Amino acid sequence: MKALRLIFKWLLTCFASFFCTVVISQSPPEKTYTTHDGLPQIQVMNMMQDSRGLLWVATKKGLAYFTGSKFMDINRLHTLGHSLTDFLAELPDGKILFNQAGNQQMLTFDGANVDTFSVKNWNGGRIRPVFQIKNYLYFISLKSSEKALYRYNIVHHKLDSVALMPGTELASDKSGNIYFLMNRKELWKQTFDGKLTLMIRPGLNQTLKFNLENKGYPLYHVFKELTNKTEVFSLDDNLKVAEYYHDHTNTLIQKLTIYEKSKSFCLRDPSAIYLIQKGKIELKYLNNQTGSFFLFDDYNHLWHSSENGIQKFNLDGFHEYPVSSVADIWAFIRTSKGKTFFSGLNQGLFEWATDIKGNLQKKKITNPPGIDNLYYFSAIERNNGELYFAHARGIIKIDKEGKVSKIEGTTSCLNLYHDTVKNMTFNATHNGFQMIDYLGHVQTFTDTVFGEKHSTSVLPVGNLIYIGSYKRFCSYDTTKKKYRNLNFHFKNKGLPGAISLAYDYYGNVWVGSREGLFVYNIKKDILAPIYPGLINGFVLALKKLPNDKMFVATNNEAFIIDLARGDTEKYRLKIFNHLNGFMGQEIAQNALFLDQSDTLWIPSATCLSKISVHDFNLTDNPGNVRIKSINEIPVAWNHNQLSIHLKHPNLKIDFESYGFVRPENVRYQYSLDGGNNWSMYDDRDFIFLDGISSGTYKFMVRAVMGSMPNKDQYVSDQIVLHVSLPFYKEPKFHLYALFAGIGFLIFTIIYFWFFRNLQIKSREKENRIKFLQIHTLQSQLNPHFIFNVLGTIQSLIINQNTELANKYLVSFSKLIRRFLDSTVRANSTMDSKGMELEISLKEEIEMLEMYVDFEKLQYENKFDYKLEIDPAIDMDSYTIPPMVIQPFIENSIKHGLMYKDSKGMLDIKFYLKVDCLICEVKDDGVGRKKAADIQAESIKLYKSRGIDLVNQRIKILNSLHYDIRVFTEDIDPTGTRVTIFFNHKP
């Protein structure tokens, strides 16, 4: 009989388990949000998700919404002050309706502005909103004498005249039914048309209480005080959903019957909540239960709010074992017999099991000789049940009897792959790979193609073996015994490498590199990037899953790619990160493990995650993007018909992305011409546009962040901008001003060039006149000199000194010829270059010597002369105007020395002082005063004009940029000195 009772009890247990699955694991929330994450206050009063997917929370200090990564405090952004908010609703136009209980008013927020909301035609004093059903707002009057529930049409702004019968507690469902409790002894339902129905009247020792913890599925509990039994009912269809008994001593559910498995709802006791979905129960930890409120959002998250903030629980299938249980796992394996082994950095190897209460039990595996705890990497199970573990010093084997040893001949190993068909194991090792056959024989294949680097991944496909490292992607042909370097396929010269490899049965090798994900088509020999810009950085692990899916792991994110279509341009993808439930960070390299039950295990530095591959949901729930502000002016959510008028050429446009199924770093691109020209993708959520000219623009922004981020899969927002600028603010105004300035400059240059030419021509004309004056003077000067010389020769002939006259006549002819030659050269220079007549100093001195000789001949024994020339003077280089010095020498002879009773002396000296050529003519004659007295008493046959002509000539020359200065002084006791300065550089 005892045996029969045991059998019957076992059958009863099996029958009960058919209806109910109890999940014993007790998981913490993924994230707890507090004021550090943007909440105005940790005491949360209400939650709501709007039609845009935004999660709104009402706190004791105001309103906030959740973007997917942080909360935005509306009260702080719009300086509303801090007042308790406990009511939330969405109006048909998308505005959020909320209240400020401290100010007894209702407000609306459209994404840009906060406005007051008032109930028209209401004269009953203060009111308090209770809930919203479709387009109707339900509220109660705060008058103590009035016990009624009112309905207000928020579309037509019409107040219903019918007051509905209230209860002590109120609730509503999605169908528009209103439930209320009367003294916790009766539950009534009132339909939208006002029909009242009594739903339940409990027994003597029973009380009713609403459990408003489930948005969409409000529950109420019937508490039986004597038995601790709780019955749970659904308000949607009046069906009995569940009944359970709870033993508070060990916090385990003793009995549970689920009648409708499609519903998701929560049961709560003083210590925790029980999440019920799909026929399973999971215990969730709560940080606080004061003011608890629960919400299931559209992205399969469970949110729990309380006076200690908001907790988020993911319902998408991921389950995490925290780092406190299994820290920094680098390798994980669950054998076909259900045993679990794992290893981590500097931890060694462990066997892992759970006791009946779900607590982890870890057993340390003793390392074989020569093996330390430092580096264990991946693990595989061979066909014969042996376990291989990759280690930095070789491969560690655990046989079927549990004996641990190192496989002889194996070297450092970073990755293991086992081919179950060929029963061969491949080891990614230094400078190549190793192959271990079913008998345990080890073969090593190395080559210089790896550049002396360590392989990180190995993948056999047919007769080819693909090997990757941090800088190499190679293949080895087992028939040709030959390596092939595939790095040339990468466009990046930096060699992204092949950290991880996987095969998809469509003839593609998936390559995880340092710079993203690639697919190598073996038949076409083509390597193509997959989702560049979305899957970035190190792709550390790849795993081919059942149902044609590929799991891709990077440092902080994971991706599920649906391969069913077989076309890389049409792959569907879903992103998993901390925004939607996957909490792993620094995922272990090539350590993904798929066990016999199709559960995928994901080791990482922060936790060990697991998920059933059948729980992956690729439903397209993309995030959203919106234009948040323009030049710091907020933009409303609903701005399809809105036009922004601007009077400034420089714009700063801020975007905002929100949603839970998106990458951590969203990448944006924008267009200013309605989508004809797009910018490059950038992860900044704002842009600066400088130099916008007047006109109408259609600004668009889009972001790739959904579950199908292909070329045509993105979320976008747009707005029309009207820019109207005064002409001086136009961006091209400076260009026009520049062109005008250039035109003015050209005109000025042409004008001044023309004016300058006129000046030059006028000056040339003036100079030519002066040159003609000089030649005229010189023509007057030259005959005077000739006249004097001929007079001297005539006197010689009269005195019958024919021989000497003949000599001087020859010298005179030479003098005349040289003078004429210099005059011709000077005229030629003047005609071609506009320069004054000049001769070299050497020629001038020769002519002066001839002249003095002629004068000495004429006035025999009247004077001697001396000519001194500074040796530093290059007489061929210095040039001076002719016939400037001669008149002063003539004047010294004729008016100084001639009147002297005794023989006189004439000194002619040439020397340099600084840059000035100086000629000094000195005589010891009677002096200027006595000479003037003698001339006044004498009878002149002609008037000497030499000095006057020279002075006029010097004056004209100085006006032509010469600098000739003449100084005359008397010498004590008698005599005259004339100093002529020629400020002329050779």
PDB file of N, CA and C in Angstrom, residues 749-806:
ATOM      1  N   ILE A 749      42.409 100.708 -59.750  1.00  0.00           N
ATOM      2  CA  ILE A 749      43.723 100.460 -60.382  1.00  0.00           C
ATOM      3  C   ILE A 749      43.755 101.025 -61.796  1.00  0.00           C
ATOM      4  N   ILE A 750      42.682 100.764 -62.561  1.00  0.00           N
ATOM      5  CA  ILE A 750      42.639 101.271 -63.943  1.00  0.00           C
ATOM      6  C   ILE A 750      42.653 102.794 -63.944  1.00  0.00           C
ATOM      7  N   TYR A 751      41.866 103.377 -63.017  1.00  0.00           N
ATOM      8  CA  TYR A 751      41.798 104.835 -62.975  1.00  0.00           C
ATOM      9  C   TYR A 751      43.159 105.423 -62.649  1.00  0.00           C
ATOM     10  N   PHE A 752      43.763 104.864 -61.585  1.00  0.00           N
ATOM     11  CA  PHE A 752      45.063 105.415 -61.211  1.00  0.00           C
ATOM     12  C   PHE A 752      46.140 105.087 -62.234  1.00  0.00           C
ATOM     13  N   TRP A 753      46.012 103.943 -62.886  1.00  0.00           N
ATOM     14  CA  TRP A 753      46.973 103.622 -63.960  1.00  0.00           C
ATOM     15  C   TRP A 753      46.853 104.640 -65.087  1.00  0.00           C
ATOM     16  N   PHE A 754      45.596 104.947 -65.458  1.00  0.00           N
ATOM     17  CA  PHE A 754      45.377 105.935 -66.512  1.00  0.00           C
ATOM     18  C   PHE A 754      45.873 107.302 -66.054  1.00  0.00           C
ATOM     19  N   PHE A 755      45.527 107.646 -64.778  1.00  0.00           N
ATOM     20  CA  PHE A 755      45.964 108.943 -64.259  1.00  0.00           C
ATOM     21  C   PHE A 755      47.482 108.998 -64.155  1.00  0.00           C
ATOM     22  N   ARG A 756      48.066 107.863 -63.736  1.00  0.00           N
ATOM     23  CA  ARG A 756      49.524 107.803 -63.622  1.00  0.00           C
ATOM     24  C   ARG A 756      50.177 107.963 -64.988  1.00  0.00           C
ATOM     25  N   ASN A 757      49.584 107.301 -65.981  1.00  0.00           N
ATOM     26  CA  ASN A 757      50.138 107.444 -67.326  1.00  0.00           C
ATOM     27  C   ASN A 757      50.081 108.898 -67.779  1.00  0.00           C
ATOM     28  N   LEU A 758      48.952 109.562 -67.452  1.00  0.00           N
ATOM     29  CA  LEU A 758      48.856 110.975 -67.809  1.00  0.00           C
ATOM     30  C   LEU A 758      49.940 111.779 -67.096  1.00  0.00           C
ATOM     31  N   GLN A 759      50.149 111.446 -65.809  1.00  0.00           N
ATOM     32  CA  GLN A 759      51.188 112.153 -65.073  1.00  0.00           C
ATOM     33  C   GLN A 759      52.567 111.890 -65.665  1.00  0.00           C
ATOM     34  N   ILE A 760      52.791 110.591 -66.003  1.00  0.00           N
ATOM     35  CA  ILE A 760      54.106 110.248 -66.564  1.00  0.00           C
ATOM     36  C   ILE A 760      54.324 110.975 -67.887  1.00  0.00           C
ATOM     37  N   LYS A 761      53.256 110.945 -68.710  1.00  0.00           N
ATOM     38  CA  LYS A 761      53.392 111.625 -70.001  1.00  0.00           C
ATOM     39  C   LYS A 761      53.607 113.121 -69.787  1.00  0.00           C
ATOM     40  N   SER A 762      52.868 113.706 -68.837  1.00  0.00           N
ATOM     41  CA  SER A 762      53.039 115.132 -68.559  1.00  0.00           C
ATOM     42  C   SER A 762      54.439 115.415 -68.055  1.00  0.00           C
ATOM     43  N   ARG A 763      54.920 114.503 -67.148  1.00  0.00           N
ATOM     44  CA  ARG A 763      56.254 114.701 -66.616  1.00  0.00           C
ATOM     45  C   ARG A 763      57.311 114.518 -67.704  1.00  0.00           C
ATOM     46  N   GLU A 764      57.074 113.498 -68.562  1.00  0.00           N
ATOM     47  CA  GLU A 764      58.013 113.296 -69.660  1.00  0.00           C
ATOM     48  C   GLU A 764      58.058 114.520 -70.560  1.00  0.00           C
ATOM     49  N   LYS A 765      56.850 115.087 -70.787  1.00  0.00           N
ATOM     50  CA  LYS A 765      56.802 116.292 -71.623  1.00  0.00           C
ATOM     51  C   LYS A 765      57.557 117.428 -70.943  1.00  0.00           C
ATOM     52  N   GLU A 766      57.358 117.563 -69.642  1.00  0.00           N
ATOM     53  CA  GLU A 766      58.043 118.603 -68.889  1.00  0.00           C
ATOM     54  C   GLU A 766      59.542 118.374 -68.900  1.00  0.00           C
ATOM     55  N   ASN A 767      59.925 117.091 -68.678  1.00  0.00           N
ATOM     56  CA  ASN A 767      61.351 116.763 -68.688  1.00  0.00           C
ATOM     57  C   ASN A 767      61.978 117.054 -70.048  1.00  0.00           C
ATOM     58  N   ARG A 768      61.223 116.697 -71.111  1.00  0.00           N
ATOM     59  CA  ARG A 768      61.765 116.929 -72.454  1.00  0.00           C
ATOM     60  C   ARG A 768      61.971 118.430 -72.682  1.00  0.00           C
ATOM     61  N   ILE A 769      61.009 119.218 -72.158  1.00  0.00           N
ATOM     62  CA  ILE A 769      61.172 120.666 -72.283  1.00  0.00           C
ATOM     63  C   ILE A 769      62.436 121.108 -71.554  1.00  0.00           C
ATOM     64  N   LYS A 770      62.618 120.532 -70.334  1.00  0.00           N
ATOM     65  CA  LYS A 770      63.810 120.890 -69.571  1.00  0.00           C
ATOM     66  C   LYS A 770      65.074 120.436 -70.270  1.00  0.00           C
ATOM     67  N   PHE A 771      64.998 119.215 -70.856  1.00  0.00           N
ATOM     68  CA  PHE A 771      66.167 118.748 -71.616  1.00  0.00           C
ATOM     69  C   PHE A 771      66.486 119.711 -72.755  1.00  0.00           C
ATOM     70  N   LEU A 772      65.410 120.157 -73.422  1.00  0.00           N
ATOM     71  CA  LEU A 772      65.627 121.108 -74.518  1.00  0.00           C
ATOM     72  C   LEU A 772      66.233 122.402 -73.979  1.00  0.00           C
ATOM     73  N   GLN A 773      65.777 122.820 -72.788  1.00  0.00           N
ATOM     74  CA  GLN A 773      66.353 124.014 -72.188  1.00  0.00           C
ATOM     75  C   GLN A 773      67.834 123.817 -71.898  1.00  0.00           C
ATOM     76  N   ILE A 774      68.161 122.610 -71.389  1.00  0.00           N
ATOM     77  CA  ILE A 774      69.569 122.319 -71.089  1.00  0.00           C
ATOM     78  C   ILE A 774      70.403 122.357 -72.356  1.00  0.00           C
ATOM     79  N   HIS A 775      69.876 121.734 -73.381  1.00  0.00           N
ATOM     80  CA  HIS A 775      70.636 121.729 -74.647  1.00  0.00           C
ATOM     81  C   HIS A 775      70.763 123.141 -75.206  1.00  0.00           C
ATOM     82  N   THR A 776      69.683 123.893 -74.997  1.00  0.00           N
ATOM     83  CA  THR A 776      69.763 125.288 -75.453  1.00  0.00           C
ATOM     84  C   THR A 776      70.859 126.015 -74.692  1.00  0.00           C
ATOM     85  N   LEU A 777      70.878 125.854 -73.380  1.00  0.00           N
ATOM     86  CA  LEU A 777      71.914 126.490 -72.578  1.00  0.00           C
ATOM     87  C   LEU A 777      73.292 125.986 -72.952  1.00  0.00           C
ATOM     88  N   GLN A 778      73.334 124.631 -73.164  1.00  0.00           N
ATOM     89  CA  GLN A 778      74.645 124.060 -73.514  1.00  0.00           C
ATOM     90  C   GLN A 778      75.116 124.570 -74.874  1.00  0.00           C
ATOM     91  N   SER A 779      74.105 124.726 -75.787  1.00  0.00           N
ATOM     92  CA  SER A 779      74.468 125.264 -77.105  1.00  0.00           C
ATOM     93  C   SER A 779      74.963 126.702 -76.990  1.00  0.00           C
ATOM     94  N   GLN A 780      74.438 127.438 -75.962  1.00  0.00           N
ATOM     95  CA  GLN A 780      74.928 128.788 -75.720  1.00  0.00           C
ATOM     96  C   GLN A 780      76.289 128.758 -75.043  1.00  0.00           C
ATOM     97  N   LEU A 781      76.476 127.722 -74.208  1.00  0.00           N
ATOM     98  CA  LEU A 781      77.743 127.613 -73.486  1.00  0.00           C
ATOM     99  C   LEU A 781      78.883 127.196 -74.396  1.00  0.00           C
ATOM    100  N   ASN A 782      78.625 126.267 -75.247  1.00  0.00           N
ATOM    101  CA  ASN A 782      79.691 125.722 -76.101  1.00  0.00           C
ATOM    102  C   ASN A 782      80.288 126.776 -77.028  1.00  0.00           C
ATOM    103  N   PRO A 783      79.485 127.600 -77.720  1.00  0.00           N
ATOM    104  CA  PRO A 783      80.111 128.658 -78.570  1.00  0.00           C
ATOM    105  C   PRO A 783      80.959 129.606 -77.759  1.00  0.00           C
ATOM    106  N   HIS A 784      80.562 129.937 -76.545  1.00  0.00           N
ATOM    107  CA  HIS A 784      81.363 130.832 -75.707  1.00  0.00           C
ATOM    108  C   HIS A 784      82.739 130.229 -75.465  1.00  0.00           C
ATOM    109  N   PHE A 785      82.776 128.923 -75.138  1.00  0.00           N
ATOM    110  CA  PHE A 785      84.059 128.250 -74.925  1.00  0.00           C
ATOM    111  C   PHE A 785      84.886 128.237 -76.209  1.00  0.00           C
ATOM    112  N   ILE A 786      84.206 127.913 -77.296  1.00  0.00           N
ATOM    113  CA  ILE A 786      84.915 127.854 -78.579  1.00  0.00           C
ATOM    114  C   ILE A 786      85.475 129.225 -78.945  1.00  0.00           C
ATOM    115  N   PHE A 787      84.660 130.225 -78.670  1.00  0.00           N
ATOM    116  CA  PHE A 787      85.102 131.594 -78.965  1.00  0.00           C
ATOM    117  C   PHE A 787      86.373 131.911 -78.204  1.00  0.00           C
ATOM    118  N   ASN A 788      86.462 131.581 -76.959  1.00  0.00           N
ATOM    119  CA  ASN A 788      87.649 131.863 -76.143  1.00  0.00           C
ATOM    120  C   ASN A 788      88.868 131.116 -76.658  1.00  0.00           C
ATOM    121  N   VAL A 789      88.675 129.800 -76.985  1.00  0.00           N
ATOM    122  CA  VAL A 789      89.803 129.001 -77.454  1.00  0.00           C
ATOM    123  C   VAL A 789      90.328 129.544 -78.789  1.00  0.00           C
ATOM    124  N   LEU A 790      89.392 129.846 -79.685  1.00  0.00           N
ATOM    125  CA  LEU A 790      89.816 130.354 -80.989  1.00  0.00           C
ATOM    126  C   LEU A 790      90.524 131.703 -80.827  1.00  0.00           C
ATOM    127  N   GLY A 791      90.055 132.489 -79.850  1.00  0.00           N
ATOM    128  CA  GLY A 791      90.747 133.762 -79.596  1.00  0.00           C
ATOM    129  C   GLY A 791      92.193 133.539 -79.195  1.00  0.00           C
ATOM    130  N   THR A 792      92.425 132.507 -78.366  1.00  0.00           N
ATOM    131  CA  THR A 792      93.789 132.200 -77.935  1.00  0.00           C
ATOM    132  C   THR A 792      94.645 131.790 -79.129  1.00  0.00           C
ATOM    133  N   ILE A 793      94.114 130.901 -79.968  1.00  0.00           N
ATOM    134  CA  ILE A 793      94.873 130.441 -81.133  1.00  0.00           C
ATOM    135  C   ILE A 793      95.135 131.618 -82.088  1.00  0.00           C
ATOM    136  N   GLN A 794      94.119 132.496 -82.188  1.00  0.00           N
ATOM    137  CA  GLN A 794      94.298 133.673 -83.053  1.00  0.00           C
ATOM    138  C   GLN A 794      95.460 134.543 -82.567  1.00  0.00           C
ATOM    139  N   SER A 795      95.560 134.709 -81.249  1.00  0.00           N
ATOM    140  CA  SER A 795      96.654 135.517 -80.711  1.00  0.00           C
ATOM    141  C   SER A 795      98.007 134.898 -81.013  1.00  0.00           C
ATOM    142  N   LEU A 796      98.107 133.554 -81.025  1.00  0.00           N
ATOM    143  CA  LEU A 796      99.353 132.875 -81.358  1.00  0.00           C
ATOM    144  C   LEU A 796      99.728 133.130 -82.810  1.00  0.00           C
ATOM    145  N   ILE A 797      98.717 133.113 -83.654  1.00  0.00           N
ATOM    146  CA  ILE A 797      98.997 133.328 -85.077  1.00  0.00           C
ATOM    147  C   ILE A 797      99.439 134.771 -85.301  1.00  0.00           C
ATOM    148  N   ILE A 798      98.770 135.695 -84.604  1.00  0.00           N
ATOM    149  CA  ILE A 798      99.148 137.117 -84.740  1.00  0.00           C
ATOM    150  C   ILE A 798     100.590 137.309 -84.298  1.00  0.00           C
ATOM    151  N   ASN A 799     100.975 136.654 -83.241  1.00  0.00           N
ATOM    152  CA  ASN A 799     102.340 136.740 -82.723  1.00  0.00           C
ATOM    153  C   ASN A 799     103.294 135.861 -83.499  1.00  0.00           C
ATOM    154  N   GLN A 800     102.838 135.326 -84.629  1.00  0.00           N
ATOM    155  CA  GLN A 800     103.651 134.541 -85.554  1.00  0.00           C
ATOM    156  C   GLN A 800     104.250 133.315 -84.902  1.00  0.00           C
ATOM    157  N   ASN A 801     103.556 132.811 -83.920  1.00  0.00           N
ATOM    158  CA  ASN A 801     103.977 131.539 -83.306  1.00  0.00           C
ATOM    159  C   ASN A 801     103.170 130.430 -83.955  1.00  0.00           C
ATOM    160  N   THR A 802     103.466 130.205 -85.218  1.00  0.00           N
ATOM    161  CA  THR A 802     102.646 129.280 -86.025  1.00  0.00           C
ATOM    162  C   THR A 802     102.792 127.838 -85.579  1.00  0.00           C
ATOM    163  N   GLU A 803     103.964 127.497 -85.175  1.00  0.00           N
ATOM    164  CA  GLU A 803     104.171 126.097 -84.771  1.00  0.00           C
ATOM    165  C   GLU A 803     103.333 125.767 -83.547  1.00  0.00           C
ATOM    166  N   LEU A 804     103.386 126.651 -82.558  1.00  0.00           N
ATOM    167  CA  LEU A 804     102.590 126.396 -81.350  1.00  0.00           C
ATOM    168  C   LEU A 804     101.114 126.535 -81.653  1.00  0.00           C
ATOM    169  N   ALA A 805     100.790 127.480 -82.566  1.00  0.00           N
ATOM    170  CA  ALA A 805      99.378 127.613 -82.935  1.00  0.00           C
ATOM    171  C   ALA A 805      98.874 126.360 -83.624  1.00  0.00           C
ATOM    172  N   ASN A 806      99.711 125.810 -84.461  1.00  0.00           N
ATOM    173  CA  ASN A 806      99.329 124.565 -85.156  1.00  0.00           C
ATOM    174  C   ASN A 806      99.130 123.433 -84.154  1.00  0.00           C
TER     175      ASN A 806
END
